mmCIF file of C-alpha atoms in Angstrom:
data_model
loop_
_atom_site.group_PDB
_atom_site.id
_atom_site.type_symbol
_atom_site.label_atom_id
_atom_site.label_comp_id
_atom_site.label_asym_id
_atom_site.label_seq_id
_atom_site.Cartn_x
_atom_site.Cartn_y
_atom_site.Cartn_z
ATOM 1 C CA UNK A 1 18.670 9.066 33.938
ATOM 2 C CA UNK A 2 17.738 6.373 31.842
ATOM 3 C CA UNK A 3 14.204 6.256 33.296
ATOM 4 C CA UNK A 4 13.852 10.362 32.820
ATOM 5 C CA UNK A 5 15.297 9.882 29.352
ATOM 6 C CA UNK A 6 12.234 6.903 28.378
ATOM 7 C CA UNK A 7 10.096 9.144 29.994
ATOM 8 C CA UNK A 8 11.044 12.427 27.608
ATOM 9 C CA UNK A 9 11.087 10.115 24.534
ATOM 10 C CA UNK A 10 7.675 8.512 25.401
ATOM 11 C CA UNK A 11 6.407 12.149 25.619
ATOM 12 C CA UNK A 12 7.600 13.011 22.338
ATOM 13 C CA UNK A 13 6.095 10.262 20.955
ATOM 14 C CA UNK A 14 2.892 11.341 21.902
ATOM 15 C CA UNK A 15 3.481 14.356 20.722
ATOM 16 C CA UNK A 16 4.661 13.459 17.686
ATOM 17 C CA UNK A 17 1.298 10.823 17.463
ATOM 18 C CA UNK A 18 -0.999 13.557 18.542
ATOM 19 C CA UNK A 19 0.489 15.755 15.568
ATOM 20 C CA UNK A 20 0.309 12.643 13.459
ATOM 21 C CA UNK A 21 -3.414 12.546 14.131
ATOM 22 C CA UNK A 22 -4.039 16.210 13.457
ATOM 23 C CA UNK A 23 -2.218 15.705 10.203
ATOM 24 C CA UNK A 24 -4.467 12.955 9.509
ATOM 25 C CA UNK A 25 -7.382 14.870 9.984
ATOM 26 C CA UNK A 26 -6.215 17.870 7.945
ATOM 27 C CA UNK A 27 -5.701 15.833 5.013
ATOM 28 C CA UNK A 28 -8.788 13.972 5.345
ATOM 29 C CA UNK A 29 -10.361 17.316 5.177
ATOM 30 C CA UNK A 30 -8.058 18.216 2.710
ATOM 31 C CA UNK A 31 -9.425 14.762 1.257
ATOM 32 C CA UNK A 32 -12.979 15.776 1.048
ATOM 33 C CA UNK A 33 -12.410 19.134 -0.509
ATOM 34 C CA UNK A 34 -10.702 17.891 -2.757
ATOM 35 C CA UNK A 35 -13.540 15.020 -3.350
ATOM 36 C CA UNK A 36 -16.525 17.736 -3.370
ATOM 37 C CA UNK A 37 -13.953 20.050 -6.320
ATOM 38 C CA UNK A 38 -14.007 16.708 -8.336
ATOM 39 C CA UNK A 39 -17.168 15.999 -7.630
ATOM 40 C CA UNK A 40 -18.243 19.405 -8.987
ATOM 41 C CA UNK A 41 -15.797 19.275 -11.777
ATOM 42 C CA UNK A 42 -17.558 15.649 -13.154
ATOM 43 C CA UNK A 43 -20.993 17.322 -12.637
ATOM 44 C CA UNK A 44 -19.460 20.022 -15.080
ATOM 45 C CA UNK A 45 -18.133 17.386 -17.611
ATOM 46 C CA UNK A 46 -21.275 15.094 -17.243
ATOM 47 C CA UNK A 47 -23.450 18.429 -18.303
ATOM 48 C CA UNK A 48 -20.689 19.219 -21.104
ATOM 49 C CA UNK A 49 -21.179 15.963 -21.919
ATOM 50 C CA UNK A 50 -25.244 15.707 -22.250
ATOM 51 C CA UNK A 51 -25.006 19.802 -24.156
ATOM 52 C CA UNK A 52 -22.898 17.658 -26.412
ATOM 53 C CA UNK A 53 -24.846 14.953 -26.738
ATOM 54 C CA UNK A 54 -27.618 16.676 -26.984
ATOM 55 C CA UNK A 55 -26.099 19.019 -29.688
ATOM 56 C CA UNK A 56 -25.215 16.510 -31.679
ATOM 57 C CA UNK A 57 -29.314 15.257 -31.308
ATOM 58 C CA UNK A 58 -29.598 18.605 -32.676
ATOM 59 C CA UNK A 59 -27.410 17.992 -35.468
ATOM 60 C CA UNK A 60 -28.451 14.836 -36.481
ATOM 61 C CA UNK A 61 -32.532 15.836 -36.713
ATOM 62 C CA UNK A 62 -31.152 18.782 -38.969
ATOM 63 C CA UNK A 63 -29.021 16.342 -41.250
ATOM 64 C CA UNK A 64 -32.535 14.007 -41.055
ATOM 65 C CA UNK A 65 -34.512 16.923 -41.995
ATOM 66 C CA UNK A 66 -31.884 18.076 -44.916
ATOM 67 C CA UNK A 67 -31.600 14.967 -46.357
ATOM 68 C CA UNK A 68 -35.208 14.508 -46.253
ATOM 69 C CA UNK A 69 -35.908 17.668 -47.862
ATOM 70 C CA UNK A 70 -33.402 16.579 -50.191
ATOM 71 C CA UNK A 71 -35.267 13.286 -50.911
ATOM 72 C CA UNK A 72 -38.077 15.267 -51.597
ATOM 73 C CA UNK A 73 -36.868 17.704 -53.965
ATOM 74 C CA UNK A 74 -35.255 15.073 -55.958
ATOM 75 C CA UNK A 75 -38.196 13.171 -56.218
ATOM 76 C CA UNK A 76 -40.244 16.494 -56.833
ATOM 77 C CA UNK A 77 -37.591 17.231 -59.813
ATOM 78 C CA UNK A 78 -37.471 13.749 -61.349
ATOM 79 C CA UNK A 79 -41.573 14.021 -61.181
ATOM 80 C CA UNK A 80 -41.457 17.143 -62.596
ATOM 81 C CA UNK A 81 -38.807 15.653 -65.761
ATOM 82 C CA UNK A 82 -40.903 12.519 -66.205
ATOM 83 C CA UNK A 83 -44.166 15.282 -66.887
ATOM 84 C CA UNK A 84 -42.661 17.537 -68.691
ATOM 85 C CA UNK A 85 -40.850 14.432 -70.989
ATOM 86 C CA UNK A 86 -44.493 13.415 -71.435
ATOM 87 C CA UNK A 87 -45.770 17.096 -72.791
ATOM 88 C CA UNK A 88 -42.968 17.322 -74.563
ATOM 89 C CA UNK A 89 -43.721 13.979 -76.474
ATOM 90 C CA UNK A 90 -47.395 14.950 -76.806
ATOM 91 C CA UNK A 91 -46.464 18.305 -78.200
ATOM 92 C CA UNK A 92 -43.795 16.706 -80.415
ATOM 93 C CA UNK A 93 -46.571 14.205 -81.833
ATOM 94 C CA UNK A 94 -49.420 16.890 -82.332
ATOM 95 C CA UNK A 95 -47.037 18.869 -83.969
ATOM 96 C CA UNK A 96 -46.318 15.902 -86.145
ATOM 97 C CA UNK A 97 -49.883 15.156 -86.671
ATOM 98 C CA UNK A 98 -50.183 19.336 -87.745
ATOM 99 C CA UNK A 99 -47.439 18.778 -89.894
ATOM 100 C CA UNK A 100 -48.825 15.622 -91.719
ATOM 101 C CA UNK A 101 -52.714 17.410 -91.517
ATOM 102 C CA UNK A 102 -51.131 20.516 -93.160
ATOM 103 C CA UNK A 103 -49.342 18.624 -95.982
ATOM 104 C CA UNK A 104 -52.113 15.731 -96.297
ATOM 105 C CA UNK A 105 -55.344 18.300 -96.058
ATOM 106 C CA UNK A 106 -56.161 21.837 -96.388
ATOM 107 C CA UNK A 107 -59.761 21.260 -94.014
ATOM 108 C CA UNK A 108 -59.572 24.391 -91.975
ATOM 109 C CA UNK A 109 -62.421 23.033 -89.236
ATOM 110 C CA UNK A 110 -59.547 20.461 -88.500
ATOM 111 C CA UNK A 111 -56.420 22.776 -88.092
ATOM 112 C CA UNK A 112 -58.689 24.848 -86.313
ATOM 113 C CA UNK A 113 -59.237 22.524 -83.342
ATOM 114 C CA UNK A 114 -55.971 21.400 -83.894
ATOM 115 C CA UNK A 115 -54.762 24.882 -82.843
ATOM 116 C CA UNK A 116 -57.265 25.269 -79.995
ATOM 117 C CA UNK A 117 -56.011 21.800 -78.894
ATOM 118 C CA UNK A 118 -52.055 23.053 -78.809
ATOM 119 C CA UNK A 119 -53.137 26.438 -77.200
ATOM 120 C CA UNK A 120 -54.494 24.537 -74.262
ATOM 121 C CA UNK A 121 -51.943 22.280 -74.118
ATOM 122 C CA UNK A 122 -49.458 25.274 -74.098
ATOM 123 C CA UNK A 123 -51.597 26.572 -71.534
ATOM 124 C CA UNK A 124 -51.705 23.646 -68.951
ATOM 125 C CA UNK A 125 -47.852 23.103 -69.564
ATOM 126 C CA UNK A 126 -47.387 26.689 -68.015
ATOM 127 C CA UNK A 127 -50.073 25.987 -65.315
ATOM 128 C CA UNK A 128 -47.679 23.026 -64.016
ATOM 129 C CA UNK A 129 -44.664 25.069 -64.422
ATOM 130 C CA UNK A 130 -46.572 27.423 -62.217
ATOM 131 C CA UNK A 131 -47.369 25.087 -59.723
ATOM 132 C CA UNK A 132 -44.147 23.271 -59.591
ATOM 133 C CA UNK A 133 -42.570 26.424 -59.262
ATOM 134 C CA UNK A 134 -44.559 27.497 -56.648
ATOM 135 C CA UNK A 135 -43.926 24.053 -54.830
ATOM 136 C CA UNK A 136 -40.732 24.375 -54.650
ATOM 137 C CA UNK A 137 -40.400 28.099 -53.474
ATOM 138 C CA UNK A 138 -42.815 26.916 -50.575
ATOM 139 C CA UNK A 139 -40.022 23.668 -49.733
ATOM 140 C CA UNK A 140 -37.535 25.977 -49.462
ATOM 141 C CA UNK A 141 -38.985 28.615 -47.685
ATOM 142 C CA UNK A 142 -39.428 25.982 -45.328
ATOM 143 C CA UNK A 143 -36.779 24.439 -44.864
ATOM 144 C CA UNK A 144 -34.517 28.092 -44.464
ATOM 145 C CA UNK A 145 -37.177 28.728 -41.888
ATOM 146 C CA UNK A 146 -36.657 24.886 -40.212
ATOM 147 C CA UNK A 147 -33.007 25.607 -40.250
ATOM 148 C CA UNK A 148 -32.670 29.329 -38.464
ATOM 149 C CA UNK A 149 -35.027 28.043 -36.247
ATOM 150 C CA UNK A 150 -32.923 24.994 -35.686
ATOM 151 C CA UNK A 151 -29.520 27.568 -35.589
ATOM 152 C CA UNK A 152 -31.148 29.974 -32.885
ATOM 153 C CA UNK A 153 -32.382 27.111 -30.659
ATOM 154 C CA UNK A 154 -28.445 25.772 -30.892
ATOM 155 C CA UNK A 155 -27.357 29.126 -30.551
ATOM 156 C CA UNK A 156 -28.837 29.557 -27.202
ATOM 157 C CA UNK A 157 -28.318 26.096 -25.956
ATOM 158 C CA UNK A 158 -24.314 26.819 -26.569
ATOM 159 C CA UNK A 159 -24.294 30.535 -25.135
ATOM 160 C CA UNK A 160 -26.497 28.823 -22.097
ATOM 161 C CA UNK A 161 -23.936 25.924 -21.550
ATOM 162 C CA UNK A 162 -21.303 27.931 -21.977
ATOM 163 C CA UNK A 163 -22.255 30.332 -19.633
ATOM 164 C CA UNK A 164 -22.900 27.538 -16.735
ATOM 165 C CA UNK A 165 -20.052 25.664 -17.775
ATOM 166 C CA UNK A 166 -18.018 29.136 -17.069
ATOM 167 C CA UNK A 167 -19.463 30.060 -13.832
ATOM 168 C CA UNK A 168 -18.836 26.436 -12.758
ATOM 169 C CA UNK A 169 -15.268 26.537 -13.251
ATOM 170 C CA UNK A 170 -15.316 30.210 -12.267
ATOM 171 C CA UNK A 171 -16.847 28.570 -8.232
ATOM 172 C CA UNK A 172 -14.747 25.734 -8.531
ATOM 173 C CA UNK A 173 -11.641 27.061 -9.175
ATOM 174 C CA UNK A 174 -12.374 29.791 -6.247
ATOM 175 C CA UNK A 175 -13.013 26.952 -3.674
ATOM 176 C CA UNK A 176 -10.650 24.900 -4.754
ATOM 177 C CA UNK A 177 -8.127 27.996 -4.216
ATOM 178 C CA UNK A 178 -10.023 28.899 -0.604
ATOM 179 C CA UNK A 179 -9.102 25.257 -0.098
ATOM 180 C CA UNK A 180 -5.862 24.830 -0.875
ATOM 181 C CA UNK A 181 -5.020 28.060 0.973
ATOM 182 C CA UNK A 182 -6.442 26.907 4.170
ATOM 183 C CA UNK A 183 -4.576 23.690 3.955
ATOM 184 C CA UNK A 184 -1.299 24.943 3.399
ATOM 185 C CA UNK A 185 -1.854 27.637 6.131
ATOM 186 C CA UNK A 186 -2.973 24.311 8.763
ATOM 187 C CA UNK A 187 0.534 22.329 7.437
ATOM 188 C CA UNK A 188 2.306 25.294 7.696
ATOM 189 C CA UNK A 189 1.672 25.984 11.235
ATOM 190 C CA UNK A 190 1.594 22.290 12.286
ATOM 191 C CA UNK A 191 5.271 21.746 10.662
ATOM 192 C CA UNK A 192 6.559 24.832 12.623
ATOM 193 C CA UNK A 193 5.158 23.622 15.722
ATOM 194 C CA UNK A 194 6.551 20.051 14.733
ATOM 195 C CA UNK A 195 9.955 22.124 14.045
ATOM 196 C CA UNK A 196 10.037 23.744 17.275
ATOM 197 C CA UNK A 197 8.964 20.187 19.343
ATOM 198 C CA UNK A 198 11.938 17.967 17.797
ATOM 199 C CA UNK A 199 14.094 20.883 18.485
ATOM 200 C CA UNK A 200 13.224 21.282 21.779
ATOM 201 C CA UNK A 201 13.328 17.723 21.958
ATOM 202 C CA UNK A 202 16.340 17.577 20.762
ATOM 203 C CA UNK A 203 17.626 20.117 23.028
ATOM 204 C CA UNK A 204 16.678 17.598 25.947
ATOM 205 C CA UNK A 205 18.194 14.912 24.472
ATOM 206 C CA UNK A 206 21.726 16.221 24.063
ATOM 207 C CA UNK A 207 21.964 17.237 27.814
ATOM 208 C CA UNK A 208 20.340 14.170 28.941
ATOM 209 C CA UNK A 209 23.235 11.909 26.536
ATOM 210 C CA UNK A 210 25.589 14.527 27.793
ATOM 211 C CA UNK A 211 24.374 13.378 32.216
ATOM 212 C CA UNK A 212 24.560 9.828 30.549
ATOM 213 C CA UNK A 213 28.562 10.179 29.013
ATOM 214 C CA UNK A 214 29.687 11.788 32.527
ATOM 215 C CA UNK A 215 27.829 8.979 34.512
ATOM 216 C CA UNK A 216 28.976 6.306 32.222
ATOM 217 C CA UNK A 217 32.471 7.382 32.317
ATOM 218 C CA UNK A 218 32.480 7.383 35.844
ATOM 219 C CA UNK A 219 30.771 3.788 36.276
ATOM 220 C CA UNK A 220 33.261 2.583 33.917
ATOM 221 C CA UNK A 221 36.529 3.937 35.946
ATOM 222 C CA UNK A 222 35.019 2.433 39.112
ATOM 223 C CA UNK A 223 34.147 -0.790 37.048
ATOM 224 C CA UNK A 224 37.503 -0.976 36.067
ATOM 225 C CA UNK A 225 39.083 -0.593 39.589
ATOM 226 C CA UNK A 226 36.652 -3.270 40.972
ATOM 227 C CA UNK A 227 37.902 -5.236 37.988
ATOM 228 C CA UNK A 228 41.231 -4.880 38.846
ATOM 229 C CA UNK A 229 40.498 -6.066 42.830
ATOM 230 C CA UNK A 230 38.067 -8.542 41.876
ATOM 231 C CA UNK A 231 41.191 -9.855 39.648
ATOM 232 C CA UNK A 232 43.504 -9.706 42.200
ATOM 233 C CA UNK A 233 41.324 -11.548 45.026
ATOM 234 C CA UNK A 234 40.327 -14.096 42.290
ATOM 235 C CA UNK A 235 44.525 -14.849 41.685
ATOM 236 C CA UNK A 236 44.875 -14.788 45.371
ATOM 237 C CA UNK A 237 41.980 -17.558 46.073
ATOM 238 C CA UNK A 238 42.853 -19.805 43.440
ATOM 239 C CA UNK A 239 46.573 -19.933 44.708
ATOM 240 C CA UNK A 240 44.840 -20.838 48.393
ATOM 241 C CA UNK A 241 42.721 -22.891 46.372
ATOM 242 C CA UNK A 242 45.787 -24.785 44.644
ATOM 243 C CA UNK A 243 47.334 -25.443 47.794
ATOM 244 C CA UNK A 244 44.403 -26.850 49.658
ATOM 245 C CA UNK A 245 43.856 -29.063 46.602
ATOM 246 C CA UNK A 246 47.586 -30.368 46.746
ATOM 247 C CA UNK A 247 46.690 -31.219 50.780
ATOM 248 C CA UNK A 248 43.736 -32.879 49.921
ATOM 249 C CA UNK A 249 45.026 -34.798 47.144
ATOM 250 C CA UNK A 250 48.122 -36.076 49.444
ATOM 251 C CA UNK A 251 45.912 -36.736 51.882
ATOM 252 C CA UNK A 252 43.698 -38.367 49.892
ATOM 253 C CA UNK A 253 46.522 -40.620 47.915
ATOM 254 C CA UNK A 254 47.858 -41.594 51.866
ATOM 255 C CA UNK A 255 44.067 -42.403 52.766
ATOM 256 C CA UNK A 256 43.582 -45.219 49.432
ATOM 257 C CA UNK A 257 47.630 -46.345 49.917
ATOM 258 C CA UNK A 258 46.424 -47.409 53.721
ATOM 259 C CA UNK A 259 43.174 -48.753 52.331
ATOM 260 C CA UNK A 260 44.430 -50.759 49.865
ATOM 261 C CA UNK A 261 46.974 -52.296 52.008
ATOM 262 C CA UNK A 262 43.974 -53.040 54.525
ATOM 263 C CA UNK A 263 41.959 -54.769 51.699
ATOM 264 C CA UNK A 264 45.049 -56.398 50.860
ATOM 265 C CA UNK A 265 46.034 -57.855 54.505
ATOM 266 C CA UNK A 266 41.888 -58.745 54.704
ATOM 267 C CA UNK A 267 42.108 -60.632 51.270
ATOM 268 C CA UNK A 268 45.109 -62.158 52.257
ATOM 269 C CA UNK A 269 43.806 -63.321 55.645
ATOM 270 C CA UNK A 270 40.346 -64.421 53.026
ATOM 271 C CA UNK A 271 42.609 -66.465 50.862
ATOM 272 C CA UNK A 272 45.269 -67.441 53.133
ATOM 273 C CA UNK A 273 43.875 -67.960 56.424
ATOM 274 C CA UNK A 274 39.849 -68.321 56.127
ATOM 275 C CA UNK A 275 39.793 -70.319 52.792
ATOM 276 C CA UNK A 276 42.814 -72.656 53.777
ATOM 277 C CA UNK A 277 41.147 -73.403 57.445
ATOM 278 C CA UNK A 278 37.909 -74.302 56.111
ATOM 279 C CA UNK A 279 39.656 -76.362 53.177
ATOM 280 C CA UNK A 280 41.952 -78.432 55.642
ATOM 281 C CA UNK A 281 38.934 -78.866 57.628
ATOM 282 C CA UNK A 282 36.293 -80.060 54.755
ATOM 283 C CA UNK A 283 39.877 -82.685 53.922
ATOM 284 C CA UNK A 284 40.076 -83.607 57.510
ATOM 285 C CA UNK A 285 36.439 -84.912 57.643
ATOM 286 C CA UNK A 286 36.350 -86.501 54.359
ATOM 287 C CA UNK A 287 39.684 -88.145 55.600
ATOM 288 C CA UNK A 288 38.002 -89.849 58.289
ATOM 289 C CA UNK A 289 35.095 -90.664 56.446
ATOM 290 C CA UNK A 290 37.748 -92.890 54.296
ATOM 291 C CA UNK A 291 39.546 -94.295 56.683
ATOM 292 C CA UNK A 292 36.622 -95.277 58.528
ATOM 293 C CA UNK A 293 35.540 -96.997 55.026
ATOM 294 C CA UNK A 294 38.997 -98.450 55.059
ATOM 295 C CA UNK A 295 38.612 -99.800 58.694
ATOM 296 C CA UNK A 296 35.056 -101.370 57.561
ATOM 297 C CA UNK A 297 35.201 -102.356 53.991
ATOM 298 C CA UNK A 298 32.915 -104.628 53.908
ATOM 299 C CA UNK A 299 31.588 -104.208 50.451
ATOM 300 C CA UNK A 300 33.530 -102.828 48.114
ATOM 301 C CA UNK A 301 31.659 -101.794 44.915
ATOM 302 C CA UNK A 302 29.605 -99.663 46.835
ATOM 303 C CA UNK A 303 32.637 -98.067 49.383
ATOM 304 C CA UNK A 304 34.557 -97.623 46.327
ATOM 305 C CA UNK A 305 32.213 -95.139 44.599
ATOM 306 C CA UNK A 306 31.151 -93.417 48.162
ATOM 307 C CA UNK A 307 35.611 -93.233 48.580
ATOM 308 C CA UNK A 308 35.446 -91.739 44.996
ATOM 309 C CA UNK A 309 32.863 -89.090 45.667
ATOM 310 C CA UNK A 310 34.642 -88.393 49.359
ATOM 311 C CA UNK A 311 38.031 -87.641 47.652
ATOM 312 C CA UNK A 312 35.824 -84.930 45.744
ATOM 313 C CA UNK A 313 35.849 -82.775 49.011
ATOM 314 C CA UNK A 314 39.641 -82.424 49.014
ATOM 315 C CA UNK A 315 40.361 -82.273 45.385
ATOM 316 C CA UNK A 316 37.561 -79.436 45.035
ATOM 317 C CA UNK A 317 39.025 -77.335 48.317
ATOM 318 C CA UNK A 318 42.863 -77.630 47.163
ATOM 319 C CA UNK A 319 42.276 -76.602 43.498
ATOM 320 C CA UNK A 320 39.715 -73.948 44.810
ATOM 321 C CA UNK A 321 42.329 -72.371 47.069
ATOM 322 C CA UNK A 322 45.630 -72.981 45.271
ATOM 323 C CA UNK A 323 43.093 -71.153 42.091
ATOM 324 C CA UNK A 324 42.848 -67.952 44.866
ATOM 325 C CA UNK A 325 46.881 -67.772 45.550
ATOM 326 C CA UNK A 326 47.974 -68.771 42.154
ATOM 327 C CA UNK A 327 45.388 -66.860 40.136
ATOM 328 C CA UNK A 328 47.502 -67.295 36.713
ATOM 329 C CA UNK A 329 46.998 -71.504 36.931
ATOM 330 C CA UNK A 330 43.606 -71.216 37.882
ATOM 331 C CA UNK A 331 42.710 -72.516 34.238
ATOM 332 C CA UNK A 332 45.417 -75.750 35.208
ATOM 333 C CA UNK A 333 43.278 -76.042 38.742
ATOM 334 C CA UNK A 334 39.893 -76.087 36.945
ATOM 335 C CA UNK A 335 40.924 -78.960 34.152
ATOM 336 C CA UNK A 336 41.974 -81.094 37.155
ATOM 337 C CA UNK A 337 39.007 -80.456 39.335
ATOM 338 C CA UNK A 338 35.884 -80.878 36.153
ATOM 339 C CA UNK A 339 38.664 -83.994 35.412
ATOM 340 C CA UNK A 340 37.929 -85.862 38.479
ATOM 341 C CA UNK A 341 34.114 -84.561 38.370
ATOM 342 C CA UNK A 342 34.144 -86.843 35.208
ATOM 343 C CA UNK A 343 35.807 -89.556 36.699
ATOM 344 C CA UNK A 344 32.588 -89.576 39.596
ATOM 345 C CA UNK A 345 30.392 -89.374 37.236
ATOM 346 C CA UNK A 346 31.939 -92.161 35.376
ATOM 347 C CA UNK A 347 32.374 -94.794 38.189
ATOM 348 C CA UNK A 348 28.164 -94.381 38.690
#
């Protein structure tokens, strides 16, 4: 059960990847719609953007041209105010000079050319009127003419711009609705057939946990009798256990109680028997050494310090074994024996 269940999950999940992937892909081409729609739309703002820039060109060579024009007429007009000053002046001092001639003289040759001389005067003053006049009808007729020209060629750039900008927006906004139609139809689809796998899934999954429940409550009752036996043989062997381990204690206690009194009898036979033999022998010969020495003394400074280092034998194998039965006075034994030792030494 548990290897059909990994096997059903491992299918979903590559289901579920394989509609993970085609989601992928629909946004990516949802991606690149959407990409070419703002590509589209910048082209549309970059041109709105140049008609503007452009526009205001436009604007600016009119301003140029107006305040030029301007420039001109005011310097045209201040020309024109400095001339006419000047005339005036000149007419203001002939007539002066006609007015001091006609009180000062009555010679009619001289108010004569006087007259002629005002008369053309008066004559080239309207002459220059004329001319500025005319001057500055012909500025303005050109610059009204420089600025509807100027206003129709706007005019048409706008209506022109407008009109691309329009149809523009007018495409974009269709594919951009063609676009987003077809993606929402592709999600729409894929989430239903998502929908229906995890419900079918799902489907599977509740009858295999169901198969899984009944199994597991069965493995449990029979784990729980084999439990039970299991407990019941383990009580049982460790009460077999416990008594075998109470024989093989006693019988191990009995075994070291007859050991010990063997190591006993041989240490007693060691100390007893074995060390006392060889020490009553090793007094024995050095015994007869000295009383041979006593049956021959012929010099005694010498026999006295060989008798002195012959009574060593005895003194050493008493102490030695009275130190093995009487382990408490050993330290008693020991000052006697290194005692005598000294006293050797000493007689050399």
């Amino acid at each position: 059960l548990k290897r059909e269940t990994d096997a059903t999950v491992s299918l979903l999940h590559i289901e579920m990847d394989q509609m993970n992937q085609r989601i992928d892909e629909l946004q990516i081409q949802s991606d690149k719609r959407y990409a070419f729609l703002n590509a589209n739309q910048d082209t549309i703002t970059r041109q709105e953007n140049e008609f503007e820039v452009s526009t205001s060109g436009k604007f600016d060579e009119l301003t140029s041209i107006t305040s030029d024009l301007s420039d001109t007429l005011s310097r045209t007009n201040s020309t024109l105010n400095s001339q006419f000053g000047h005339i005036f002046e000149v007419i203001k001092s002939h007539n002066a000079m006609l007015n001091r001639l006609a009180n000062g003289t009555s010679n009619a040759d001289v108010l004569d050319k006087l007259k002629a001389t005002e008369q053309d005067m008066t004559t080239q003053l309207r002459s220059t009127k004329e001319q500025v006049w005319s001057s500055l009808s012909l500025a303005a007729r050109n610059m009204s003419s420089q600025l509807s020209a100027a206003q129709r060629q706007m005019a048409q750039a706008l209506l022109s711009t407008s009109r691309n900008v329009s149809q523009s927006l007018a495409l974009s906004s269709k594919q951009l609705a063609e676009a987003k139609a077809k993606v929402d139809d592709k999600m729409d689809r894929t989430v239903s057939r998502m929908d229906a796998v995890v419900g079918e899934a799902d489907h599977h999954i509740q009858a295999v946990q169901s198969n899984v429940t009944m199994k597991i409550d069965s493995i449990s009752s029979q784990l729980d009798s084999t439990v039970a036996n299991l407990q019941q043989a383990v009580a049982e062997a460790e009460a077999t256990i416990k008594t075998e381990v109470d024989a093989v204690r006693y019988n191990i206690a009995q075994y070291v109680a007859i050991t010990n009194r063997q190591f006993a009898a041989e240490n007693d036979f060691v100390k007893y028997q074995l060390a006392g033999t060889f020490t009553i022998l090793g007094c024995l010969i050095s015994l007869f050494h000295l009383t041979d020495h006593h049956r021959h003394y012929h010099k005694p400074k010498v026999q006295n310090r060989v008798m002195a280092v012959l009574w060593m034998v005895p003194i050493y194998g008493i102490t030695s074994w009275l130190s093995l039965v009487f382990p408490a006075l050993e330290w008693l034994f020991g000052f006697l024996r290194d005692g005598y030792e000294a006293y050797v030494v000493y007689t050399f």
